[in-house]
Short mmCIF file of C-alpha atoms in Angstrom, two decimals:
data_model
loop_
_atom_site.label_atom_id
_atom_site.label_comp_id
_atom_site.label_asym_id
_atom_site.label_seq_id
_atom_site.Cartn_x
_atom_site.Cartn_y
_atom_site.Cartn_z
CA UNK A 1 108.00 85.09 83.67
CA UNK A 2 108.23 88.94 82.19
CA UNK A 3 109.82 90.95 84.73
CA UNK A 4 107.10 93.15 85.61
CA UNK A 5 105.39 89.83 87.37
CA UNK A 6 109.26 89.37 89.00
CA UNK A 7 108.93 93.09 90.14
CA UNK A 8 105.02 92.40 91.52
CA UNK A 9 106.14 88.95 93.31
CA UNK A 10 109.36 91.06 94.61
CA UNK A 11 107.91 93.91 96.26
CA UNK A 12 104.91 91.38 97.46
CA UNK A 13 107.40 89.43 99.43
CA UNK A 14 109.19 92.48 100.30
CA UNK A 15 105.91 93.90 101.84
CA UNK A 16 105.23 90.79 103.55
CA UNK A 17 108.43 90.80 104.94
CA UNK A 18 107.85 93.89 106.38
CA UNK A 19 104.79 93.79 107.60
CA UNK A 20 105.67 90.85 109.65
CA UNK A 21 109.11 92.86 110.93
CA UNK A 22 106.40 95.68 112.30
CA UNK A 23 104.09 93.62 113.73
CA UNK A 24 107.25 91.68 115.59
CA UNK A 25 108.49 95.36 116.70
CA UNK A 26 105.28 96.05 117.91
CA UNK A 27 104.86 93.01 119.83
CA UNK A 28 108.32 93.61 121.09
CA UNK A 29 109.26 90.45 119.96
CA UNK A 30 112.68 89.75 118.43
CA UNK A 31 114.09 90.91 114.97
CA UNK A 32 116.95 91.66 113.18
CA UNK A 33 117.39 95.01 114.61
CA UNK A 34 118.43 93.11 117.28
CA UNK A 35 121.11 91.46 116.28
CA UNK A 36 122.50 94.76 114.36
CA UNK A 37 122.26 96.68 117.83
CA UNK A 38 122.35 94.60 120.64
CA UNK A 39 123.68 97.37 123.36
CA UNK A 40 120.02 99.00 122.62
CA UNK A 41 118.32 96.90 124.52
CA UNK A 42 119.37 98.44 127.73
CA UNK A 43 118.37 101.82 126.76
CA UNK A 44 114.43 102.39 127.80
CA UNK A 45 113.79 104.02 123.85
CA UNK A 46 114.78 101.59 122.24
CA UNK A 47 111.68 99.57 121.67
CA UNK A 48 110.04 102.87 120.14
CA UNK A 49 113.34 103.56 118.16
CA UNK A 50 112.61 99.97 117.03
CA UNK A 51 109.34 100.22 115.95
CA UNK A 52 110.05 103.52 113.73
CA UNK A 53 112.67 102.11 111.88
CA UNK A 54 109.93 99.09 111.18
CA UNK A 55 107.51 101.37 110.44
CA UNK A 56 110.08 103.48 108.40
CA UNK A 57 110.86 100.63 106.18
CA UNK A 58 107.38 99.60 105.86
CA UNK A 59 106.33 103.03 104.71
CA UNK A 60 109.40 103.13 102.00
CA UNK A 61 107.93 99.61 100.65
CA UNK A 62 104.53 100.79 99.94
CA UNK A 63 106.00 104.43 98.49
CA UNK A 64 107.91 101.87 95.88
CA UNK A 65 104.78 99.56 95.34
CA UNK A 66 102.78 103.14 94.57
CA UNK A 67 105.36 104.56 92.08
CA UNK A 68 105.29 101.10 90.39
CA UNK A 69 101.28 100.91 90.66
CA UNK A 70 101.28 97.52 92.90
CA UNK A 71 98.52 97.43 94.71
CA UNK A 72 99.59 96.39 98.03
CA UNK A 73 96.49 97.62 100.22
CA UNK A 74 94.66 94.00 100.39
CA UNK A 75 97.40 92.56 103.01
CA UNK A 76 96.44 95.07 104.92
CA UNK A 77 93.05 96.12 107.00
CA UNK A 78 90.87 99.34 105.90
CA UNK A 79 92.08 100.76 108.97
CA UNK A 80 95.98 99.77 108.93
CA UNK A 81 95.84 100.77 105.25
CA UNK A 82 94.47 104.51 106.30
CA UNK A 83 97.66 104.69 109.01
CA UNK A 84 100.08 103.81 106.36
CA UNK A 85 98.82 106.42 103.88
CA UNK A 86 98.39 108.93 106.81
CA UNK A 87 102.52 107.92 107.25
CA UNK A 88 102.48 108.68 110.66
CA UNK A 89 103.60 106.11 113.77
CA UNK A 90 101.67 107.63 116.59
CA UNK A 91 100.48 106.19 119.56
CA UNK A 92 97.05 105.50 117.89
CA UNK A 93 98.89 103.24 115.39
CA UNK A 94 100.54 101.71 118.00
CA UNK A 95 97.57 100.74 119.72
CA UNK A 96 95.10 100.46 117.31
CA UNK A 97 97.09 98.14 114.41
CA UNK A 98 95.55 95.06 115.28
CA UNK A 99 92.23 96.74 116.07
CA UNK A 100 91.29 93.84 118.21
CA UNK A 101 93.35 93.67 120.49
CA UNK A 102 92.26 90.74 122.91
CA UNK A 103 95.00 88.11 122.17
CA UNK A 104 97.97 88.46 123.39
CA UNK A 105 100.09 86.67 120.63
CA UNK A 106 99.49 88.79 117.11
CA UNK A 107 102.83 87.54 115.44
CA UNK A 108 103.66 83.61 114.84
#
Protein backbone atom coordinates (compact mmCIF):
# COMPACT_ATOMS: atom_id res chain seq x y z
CA UNK A 1 0.00 0.00 0.00
CA UNK A 2 1.95 3.44 -1.20
CA UNK A 3 1.41 5.91 1.36
CA UNK A 4 -0.58 8.31 -0.44
CA UNK A 5 -3.59 5.49 -0.28
CA UNK A 6 -2.44 5.30 3.79
CA UNK A 7 -2.83 9.19 3.80
CA UNK A 8 -6.48 8.89 1.73
CA UNK A 9 -7.73 5.88 4.11
CA UNK A 10 -6.29 8.15 7.16
CA UNK A 11 -7.94 11.32 6.73
CA UNK A 12 -11.19 9.17 5.46
CA UNK A 13 -11.45 7.63 8.85
CA UNK A 14 -10.42 10.75 10.40
CA UNK A 15 -13.40 12.55 8.66
CA UNK A 16 -15.67 9.89 9.58
CA UNK A 17 -14.69 10.12 12.92
CA UNK A 18 -15.58 13.47 13.00
CA UNK A 19 -18.47 13.70 11.41
CA UNK A 20 -19.97 11.25 13.72
CA UNK A 21 -18.39 13.41 16.93
CA UNK A 22 -20.64 16.52 15.36
CA UNK A 23 -23.55 14.86 14.71
CA UNK A 24 -23.29 13.30 18.54
CA UNK A 25 -22.67 17.10 19.75
CA UNK A 26 -25.50 18.10 17.94
CA UNK A 27 -27.76 15.56 19.18
CA UNK A 28 -26.40 16.34 22.57
CA UNK A 29 -25.52 12.99 22.97
CA UNK A 30 -22.32 11.90 24.74
CA UNK A 31 -18.62 12.26 23.53
CA UNK A 32 -15.33 12.55 24.54
CA UNK A 33 -15.52 16.12 25.36
CA UNK A 34 -17.21 14.81 28.06
CA UNK A 35 -15.05 12.92 29.70
CA UNK A 36 -12.14 15.70 29.19
CA UNK A 37 -14.55 18.33 30.94
CA UNK A 38 -16.98 16.90 33.01
CA UNK A 39 -17.68 20.16 35.40
CA UNK A 40 -19.16 21.67 31.92
CA UNK A 41 -22.04 20.07 32.04
CA UNK A 42 -23.51 22.23 34.67
CA UNK A 43 -22.81 25.34 32.89
CA UNK A 44 -25.99 26.22 30.42
CA UNK A 45 -23.13 26.97 27.28
CA UNK A 46 -21.73 24.23 27.33
CA UNK A 47 -23.63 22.21 24.81
CA UNK A 48 -22.93 25.14 22.20
CA UNK A 49 -19.22 25.31 23.43
CA UNK A 50 -19.48 21.59 22.59
CA UNK A 51 -20.69 21.67 19.36
CA UNK A 52 -17.99 24.40 18.13
CA UNK A 53 -15.19 22.56 19.17
CA UNK A 54 -16.94 19.53 16.98
CA UNK A 55 -17.52 21.65 14.37
CA UNK A 56 -13.97 23.22 14.83
CA UNK A 57 -12.32 19.94 14.39
CA UNK A 58 -14.47 18.94 11.63
CA UNK A 59 -13.66 22.07 9.69
CA UNK A 60 -9.65 21.52 10.36
CA UNK A 61 -10.21 17.82 8.80
CA UNK A 62 -11.61 18.90 5.59
CA UNK A 63 -8.94 22.12 5.39
CA UNK A 64 -6.23 19.01 5.54
CA UNK A 65 -8.22 16.70 3.06
CA UNK A 66 -8.27 20.08 0.61
CA UNK A 67 -4.51 20.88 0.88
CA UNK A 68 -3.90 17.14 0.18
CA UNK A 69 -6.68 17.10 -2.72
CA UNK A 70 -8.97 14.27 -0.92
CA UNK A 71 -12.10 14.63 -1.91
CA UNK A 72 -14.10 14.30 1.11
CA UNK A 73 -17.50 16.04 -0.07
CA UNK A 74 -19.44 12.59 -0.94
CA UNK A 75 -19.93 11.68 2.98
CA UNK A 76 -21.52 14.56 3.13
CA UNK A 77 -25.04 16.10 1.69
CA UNK A 78 -25.03 19.07 -1.07
CA UNK A 79 -26.30 21.08 1.61
CA UNK A 80 -23.98 20.02 4.72
CA UNK A 81 -21.12 20.21 2.19
CA UNK A 82 -22.11 24.12 1.34
CA UNK A 83 -22.09 24.80 5.47
CA UNK A 84 -18.72 23.32 5.80
CA UNK A 85 -17.19 25.37 2.97
CA UNK A 86 -19.21 28.46 4.17
CA UNK A 87 -17.11 27.47 7.75
CA UNK A 88 -19.56 28.95 9.75
CA UNK A 89 -21.65 27.08 12.86
CA UNK A 90 -24.72 29.22 12.95
CA UNK A 91 -27.97 28.46 14.05
CA UNK A 92 -29.01 27.51 10.44
CA UNK A 93 -26.37 24.73 10.58
CA UNK A 94 -27.56 23.76 13.66
CA UNK A 95 -30.91 23.24 12.56
CA UNK A 96 -30.71 22.51 9.18
CA UNK A 97 -27.69 19.58 9.19
CA UNK A 98 -29.88 16.80 8.91
CA UNK A 99 -32.27 18.67 6.64
CA UNK A 100 -35.00 16.32 7.59
CA UNK A 101 -35.44 16.60 10.63
CA UNK A 102 -38.47 14.28 11.63
CA UNK A 103 -36.65 11.50 13.61
CA UNK A 104 -35.62 12.03 16.63
CA UNK A 105 -32.52 9.64 16.75
CA UNK A 106 -29.87 10.98 13.84
CA UNK A 107 -26.73 9.32 15.53
CA UNK A 108 -26.45 5.33 16.27
Amino acid sequence: MGKEQMTSEFLMAKLTESKVHFERALDCKHTEFDDLYPYMIEHPQFFWYKRYVAWSELLTIVKLCNELDIDWKPMFSVQQAEYIERRVMSGKVLDEWYEKNDSKEHVG
